[in-house]
Coordinates of C-alpha atoms in Angstrom, one line a residue:
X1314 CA 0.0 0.0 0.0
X1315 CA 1.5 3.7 -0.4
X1316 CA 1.5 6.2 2.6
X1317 CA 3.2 9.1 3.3
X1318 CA 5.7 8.2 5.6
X1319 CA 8.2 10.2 8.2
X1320 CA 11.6 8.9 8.2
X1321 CA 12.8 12.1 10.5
X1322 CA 12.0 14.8 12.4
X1323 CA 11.4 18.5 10.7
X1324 CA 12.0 16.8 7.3
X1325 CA 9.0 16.3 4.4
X1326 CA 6.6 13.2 4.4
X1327 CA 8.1 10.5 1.8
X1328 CA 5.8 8.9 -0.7
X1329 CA 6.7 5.1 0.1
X1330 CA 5.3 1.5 -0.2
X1331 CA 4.6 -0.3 3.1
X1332 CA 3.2 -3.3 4.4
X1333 CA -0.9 -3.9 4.5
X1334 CA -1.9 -4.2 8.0
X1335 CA -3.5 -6.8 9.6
X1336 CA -6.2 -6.8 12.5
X1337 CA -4.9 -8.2 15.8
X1338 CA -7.7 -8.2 18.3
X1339 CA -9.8 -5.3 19.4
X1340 CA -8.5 -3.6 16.1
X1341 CA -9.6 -3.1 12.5
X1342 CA -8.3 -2.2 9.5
X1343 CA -9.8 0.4 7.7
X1344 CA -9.3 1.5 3.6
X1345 CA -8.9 4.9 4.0
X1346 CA -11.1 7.5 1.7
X1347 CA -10.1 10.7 3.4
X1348 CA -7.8 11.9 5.9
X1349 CA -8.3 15.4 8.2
X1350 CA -5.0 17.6 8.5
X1351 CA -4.6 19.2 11.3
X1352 CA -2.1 21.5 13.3
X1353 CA -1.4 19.3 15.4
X1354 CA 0.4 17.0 13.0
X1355 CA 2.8 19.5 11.9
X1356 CA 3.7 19.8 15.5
X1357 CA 4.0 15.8 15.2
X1358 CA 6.1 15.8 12.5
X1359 CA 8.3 18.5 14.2
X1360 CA 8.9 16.0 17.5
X1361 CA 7.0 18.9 19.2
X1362 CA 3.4 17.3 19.7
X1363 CA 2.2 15.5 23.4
X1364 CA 3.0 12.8 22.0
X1365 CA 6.0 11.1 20.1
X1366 CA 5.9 7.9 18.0
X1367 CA 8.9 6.4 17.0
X1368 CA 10.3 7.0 13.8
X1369 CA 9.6 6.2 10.6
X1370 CA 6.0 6.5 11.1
X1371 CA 3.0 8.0 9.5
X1372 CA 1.5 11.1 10.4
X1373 CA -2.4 11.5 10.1
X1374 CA -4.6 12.1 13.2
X1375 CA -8.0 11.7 12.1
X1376 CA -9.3 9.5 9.0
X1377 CA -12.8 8.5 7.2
X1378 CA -13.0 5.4 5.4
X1379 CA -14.4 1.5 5.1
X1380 CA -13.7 -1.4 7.5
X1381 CA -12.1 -4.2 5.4
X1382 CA -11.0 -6.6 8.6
X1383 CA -12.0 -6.9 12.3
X1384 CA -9.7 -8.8 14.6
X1385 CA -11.0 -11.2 17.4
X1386 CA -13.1 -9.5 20.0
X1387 CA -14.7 -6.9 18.1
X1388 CA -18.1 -6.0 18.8
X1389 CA -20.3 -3.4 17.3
X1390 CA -18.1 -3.2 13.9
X1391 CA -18.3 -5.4 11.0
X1392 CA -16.0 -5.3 6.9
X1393 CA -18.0 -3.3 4.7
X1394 CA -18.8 -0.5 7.5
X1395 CA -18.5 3.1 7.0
X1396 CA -16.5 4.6 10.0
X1397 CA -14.5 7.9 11.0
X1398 CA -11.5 7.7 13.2
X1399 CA -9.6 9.8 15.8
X1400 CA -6.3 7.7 15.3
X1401 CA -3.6 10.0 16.3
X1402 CA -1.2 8.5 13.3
X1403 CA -1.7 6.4 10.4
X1404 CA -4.3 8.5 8.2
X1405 CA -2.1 9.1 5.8
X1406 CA -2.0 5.8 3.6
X1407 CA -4.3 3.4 1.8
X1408 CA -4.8 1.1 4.7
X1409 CA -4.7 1.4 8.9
X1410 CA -5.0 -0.4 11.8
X1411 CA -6.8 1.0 14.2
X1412 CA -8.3 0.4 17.8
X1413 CA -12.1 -0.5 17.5
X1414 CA -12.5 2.0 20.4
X1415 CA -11.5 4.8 18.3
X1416 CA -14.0 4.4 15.6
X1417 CA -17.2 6.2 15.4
X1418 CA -19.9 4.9 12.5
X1419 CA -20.8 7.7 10.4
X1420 CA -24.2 7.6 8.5
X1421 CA -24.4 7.1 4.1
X1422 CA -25.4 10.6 4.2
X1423 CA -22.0 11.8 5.4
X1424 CA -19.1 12.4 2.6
X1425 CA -16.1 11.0 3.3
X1426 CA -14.9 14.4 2.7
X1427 CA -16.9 15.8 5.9
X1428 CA -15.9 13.1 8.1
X1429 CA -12.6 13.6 7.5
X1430 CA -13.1 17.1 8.6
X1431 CA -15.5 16.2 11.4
X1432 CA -14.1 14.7 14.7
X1433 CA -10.8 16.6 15.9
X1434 CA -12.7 20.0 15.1
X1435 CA -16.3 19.8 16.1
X1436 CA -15.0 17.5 19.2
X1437 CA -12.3 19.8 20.7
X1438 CA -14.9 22.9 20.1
X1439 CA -18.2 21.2 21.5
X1440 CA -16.1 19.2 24.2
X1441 CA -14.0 22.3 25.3
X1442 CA -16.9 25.2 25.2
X1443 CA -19.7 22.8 27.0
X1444 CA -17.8 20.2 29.3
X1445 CA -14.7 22.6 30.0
X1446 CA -16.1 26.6 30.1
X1447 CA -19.4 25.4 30.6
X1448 CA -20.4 28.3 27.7
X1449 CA -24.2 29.2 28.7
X1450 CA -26.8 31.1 26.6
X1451 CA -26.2 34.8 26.5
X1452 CA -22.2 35.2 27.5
X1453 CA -20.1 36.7 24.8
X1454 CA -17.7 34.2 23.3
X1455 CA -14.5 35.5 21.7
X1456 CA -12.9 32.8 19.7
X1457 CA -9.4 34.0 18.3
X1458 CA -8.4 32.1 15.3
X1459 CA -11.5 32.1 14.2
X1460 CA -11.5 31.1 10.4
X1461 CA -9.0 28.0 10.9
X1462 CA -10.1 24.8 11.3
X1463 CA -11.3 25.1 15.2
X1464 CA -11.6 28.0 15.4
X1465 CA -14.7 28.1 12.7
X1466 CA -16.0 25.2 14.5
X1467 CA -16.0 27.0 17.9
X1468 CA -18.2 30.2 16.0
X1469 CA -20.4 27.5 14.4
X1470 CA -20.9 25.9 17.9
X1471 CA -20.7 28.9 20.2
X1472 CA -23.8 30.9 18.0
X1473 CA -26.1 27.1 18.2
X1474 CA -25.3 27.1 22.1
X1475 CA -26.7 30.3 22.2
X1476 CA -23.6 32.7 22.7
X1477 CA -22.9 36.5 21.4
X1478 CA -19.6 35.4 19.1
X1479 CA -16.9 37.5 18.8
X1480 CA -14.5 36.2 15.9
X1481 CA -10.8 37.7 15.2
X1482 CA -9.0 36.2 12.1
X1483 CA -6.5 38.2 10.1
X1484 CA -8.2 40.0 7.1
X1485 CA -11.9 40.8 5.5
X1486 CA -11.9 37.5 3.7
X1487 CA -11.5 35.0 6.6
X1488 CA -14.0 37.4 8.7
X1489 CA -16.2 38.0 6.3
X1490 CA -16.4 33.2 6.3
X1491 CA -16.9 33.7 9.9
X1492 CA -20.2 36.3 9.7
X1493 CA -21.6 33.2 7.2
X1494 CA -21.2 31.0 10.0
X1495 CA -23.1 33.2 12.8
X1496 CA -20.2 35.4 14.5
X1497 CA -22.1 38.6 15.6
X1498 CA -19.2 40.6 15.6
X1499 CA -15.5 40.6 13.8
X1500 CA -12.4 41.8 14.9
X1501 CA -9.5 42.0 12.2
X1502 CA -6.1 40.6 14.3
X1503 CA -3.9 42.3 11.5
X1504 CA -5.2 45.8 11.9
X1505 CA -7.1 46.1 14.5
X1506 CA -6.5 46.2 19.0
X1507 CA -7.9 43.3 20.2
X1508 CA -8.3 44.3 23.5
X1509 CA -10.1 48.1 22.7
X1510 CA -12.4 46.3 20.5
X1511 CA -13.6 43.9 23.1
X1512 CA -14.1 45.7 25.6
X1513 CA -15.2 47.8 24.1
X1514 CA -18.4 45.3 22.8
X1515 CA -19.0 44.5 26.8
X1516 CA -16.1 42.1 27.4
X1517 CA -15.5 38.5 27.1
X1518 CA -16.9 35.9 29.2
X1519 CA -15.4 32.7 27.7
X1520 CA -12.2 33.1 25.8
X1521 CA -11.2 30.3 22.9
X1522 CA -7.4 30.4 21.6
X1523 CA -5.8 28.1 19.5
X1524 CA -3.2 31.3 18.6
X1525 CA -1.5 32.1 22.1
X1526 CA 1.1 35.0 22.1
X1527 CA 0.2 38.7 22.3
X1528 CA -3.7 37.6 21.1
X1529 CA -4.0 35.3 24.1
X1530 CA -2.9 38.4 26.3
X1531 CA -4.9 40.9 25.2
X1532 CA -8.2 38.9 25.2
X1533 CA -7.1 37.9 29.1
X1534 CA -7.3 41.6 29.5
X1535 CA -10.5 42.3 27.7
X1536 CA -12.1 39.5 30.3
X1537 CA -14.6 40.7 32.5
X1538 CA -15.0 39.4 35.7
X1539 CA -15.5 35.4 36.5
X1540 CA -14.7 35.0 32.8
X1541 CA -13.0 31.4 31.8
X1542 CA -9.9 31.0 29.0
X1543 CA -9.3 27.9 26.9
X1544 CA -6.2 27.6 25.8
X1545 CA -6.0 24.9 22.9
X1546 CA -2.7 25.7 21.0
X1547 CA -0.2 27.7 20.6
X1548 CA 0.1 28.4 16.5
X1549 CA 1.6 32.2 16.9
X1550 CA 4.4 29.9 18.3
X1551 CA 4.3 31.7 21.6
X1552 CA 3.4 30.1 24.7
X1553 CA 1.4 32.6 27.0
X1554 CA 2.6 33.3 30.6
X1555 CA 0.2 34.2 32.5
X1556 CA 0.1 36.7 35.1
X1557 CA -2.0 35.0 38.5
X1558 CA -2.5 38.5 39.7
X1559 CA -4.9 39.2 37.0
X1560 CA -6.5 35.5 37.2
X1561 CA -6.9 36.7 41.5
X1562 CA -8.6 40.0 40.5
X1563 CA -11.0 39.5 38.4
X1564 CA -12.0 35.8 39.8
X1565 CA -11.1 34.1 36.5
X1566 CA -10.4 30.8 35.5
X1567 CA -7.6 29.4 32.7
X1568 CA -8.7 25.7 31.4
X1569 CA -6.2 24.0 28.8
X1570 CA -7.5 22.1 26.7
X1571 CA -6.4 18.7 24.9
X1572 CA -8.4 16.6 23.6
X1573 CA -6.1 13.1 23.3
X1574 CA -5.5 14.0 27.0
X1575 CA -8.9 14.3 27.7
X1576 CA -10.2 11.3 25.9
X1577 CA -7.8 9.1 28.7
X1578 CA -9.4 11.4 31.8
X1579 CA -12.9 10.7 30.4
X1580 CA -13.3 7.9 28.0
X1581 CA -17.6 8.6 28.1
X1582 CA -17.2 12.4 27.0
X1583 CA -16.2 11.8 23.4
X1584 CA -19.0 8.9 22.3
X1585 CA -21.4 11.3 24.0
X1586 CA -19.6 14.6 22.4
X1587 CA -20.1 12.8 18.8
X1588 CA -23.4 11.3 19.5
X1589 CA -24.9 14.9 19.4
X1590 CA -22.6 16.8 16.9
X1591 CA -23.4 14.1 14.4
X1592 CA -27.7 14.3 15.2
X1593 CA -26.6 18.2 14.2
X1594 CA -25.0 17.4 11.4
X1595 CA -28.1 14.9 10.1
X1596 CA -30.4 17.9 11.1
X1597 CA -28.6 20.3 9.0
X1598 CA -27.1 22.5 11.7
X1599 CA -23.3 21.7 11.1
X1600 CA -21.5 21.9 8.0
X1601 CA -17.6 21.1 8.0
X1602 CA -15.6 24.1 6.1
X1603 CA -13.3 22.3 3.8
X1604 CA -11.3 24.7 1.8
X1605 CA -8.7 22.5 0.6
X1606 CA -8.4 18.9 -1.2
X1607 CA -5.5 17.8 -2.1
X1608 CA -4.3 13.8 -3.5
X1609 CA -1.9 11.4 -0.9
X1610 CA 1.3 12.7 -2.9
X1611 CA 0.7 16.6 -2.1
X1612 CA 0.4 15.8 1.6
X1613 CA 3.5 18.1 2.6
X1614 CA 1.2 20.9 0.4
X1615 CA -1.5 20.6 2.7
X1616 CA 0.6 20.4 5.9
X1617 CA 2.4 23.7 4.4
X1618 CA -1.5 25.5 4.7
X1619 CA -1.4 25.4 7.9
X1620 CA 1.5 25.8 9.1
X1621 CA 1.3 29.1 7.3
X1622 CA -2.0 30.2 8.7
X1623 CA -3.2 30.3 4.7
X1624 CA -5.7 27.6 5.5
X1625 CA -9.5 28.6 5.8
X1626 CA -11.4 25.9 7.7
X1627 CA -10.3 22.7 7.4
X1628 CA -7.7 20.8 5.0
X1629 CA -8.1 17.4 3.9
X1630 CA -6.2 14.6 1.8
X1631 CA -8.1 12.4 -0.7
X1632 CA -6.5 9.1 -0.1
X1633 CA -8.6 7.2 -2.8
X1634 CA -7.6 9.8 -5.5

């Protein structure tokens, strides 16, 4: 089968031939249609992520696809099955093996396409806002970042929870993607001062940043009082130190976010998460933003999206092309 494999750190994916995979138990292997890019695996291919396989592997954190073998002890999955996959690696190639528990069946009227672009996004923005800041009806959501893949996710979900959304992206085109999607007001990170403009709309009461940096420092001081901050990533390159005397007046609470980690601390929250983003998506309510498809062999293209912010929404890899 061909994949696009690693063979060392900070170096571009290699188009190689490796072995088909075959199902021990409690695993499947799945033909892969489609296969999510996210940040995230450009921080794995860097040796920067949580988490480190060993080399040569295959990057790929979330896939879409049919289930060609199950291995002993599998319940609930059978060959012929459509499925989507938080996997971690492995998306990128024809074939994986994968952990039953991972799976999630997605419905005929799903694309491979949105499937792809389905679980990381929608998960880390409906698991982080409800579970983690507890968003209610009514607080004002800021969500910096807001016309990459999460961060279009979290003005999508933040506006059906019932949130005022505030969305900052860099320029009129990316902002102008976020009003489609429900934001109520847009703030312009290249030109304009974060902090002024929220405050000057009433404040924040939850802040979402998958950015960090100056951004994550100047929504903190746009917060009003009681007001909670998820931080999710850091793609300014910038890790945010932040200040506990600020946190102490104003009675605020910082809650990172990961949602690998999360997934270990509560197993239940995901099945649950995806049980009622998917009954959205089947009503119409959701729509994954893909604005890029790209074939297995321009991988390292897509990958270069987002690590240059030039991404809008989400990028995925046709496999099957």
């Amino acid at each position: 089968m061909r994949a696009m494999q690693l063979t060392d750190y900070n170096t571009a994916l290699e188009l190689v031939e490796r072995e088909m995979p075959i199902a021990k138990a409690g695993e499947v292997v799945v033909q892969v249609a489609t296969c999510g890019l996210n940040f995230g695996d450009t921080l794995l291919i860097n040796g920067k992520y949580q988490e480190k396989p060993a080399l040569p592997f295959v990057p790929g954190m979330e896939l879409a696809g049919t289930i060609t073998q199950t291995g002993e002890g599998v319940g609930g999955f059978y060959v012929g099955q459509r499925i989507a996959a938080y996997c971690g690696v492995n998306g990128l190639s024809e074939y994986a093996v994968l952990r039953a528990e991972v799976c999630v069946a997605i419905p005929d009227a799903m694309p491979f396409t949105d499937a792809a672009a389905f679980l990381i996004t929608y998960g880390t923005s409906h698991i982080a806002l409800e579970d983690r800041a507890q968003l209610r009806s009514g607080e004002r959501l800021l969500v910096l970042g807001a016309s990459g893949g999460v961060g279009l996710t979290a003005v999508e979900l933040g506006k059906l929870m019932g949130a005022e959304v505030i969305a900052c992206a860099r320029g009129a085109d990316k902002l102008a993607l976020c009003a489609t999607l429900g934001a109520d007001h847009l703030i312009n990170s290249d030109t304009d001062d974060i902090r002024a403009s929220v405050k000057a709309l009433g404040g924040a009461d939850v802040v979402y940043d998958p950015i960090g940096g100056i951004q994550f420092e100047a929504a903190m001081r746009a917060c009003n009082p009681g007001a909670r901050l998820l931080p999710l990533g850091f793609a300014s390159g910038d890790v945010p130190q932040i200040p506990a005397n600020i946190l102490l007046v104003k009675n605020m609470t910082v809650l990172g976010f990961y949602l690998g980690g999360y997934a270990k601390l509560h197993p239940a929250a995901l099945p649950r998460s995806f049980e009622k983003l998917m009954a959205w998506y089947l009503e119409g309510r959701l729509k994954p933003h893909v604005s890029n498809v790209l074939p297995l062999e321009r991988a390292n293209d897509g990958l270069d999206l987002l690590r240059t912010r030039k991404a809008v929404g989400k990028v995925v890899v046709d496999v099957g092309a």
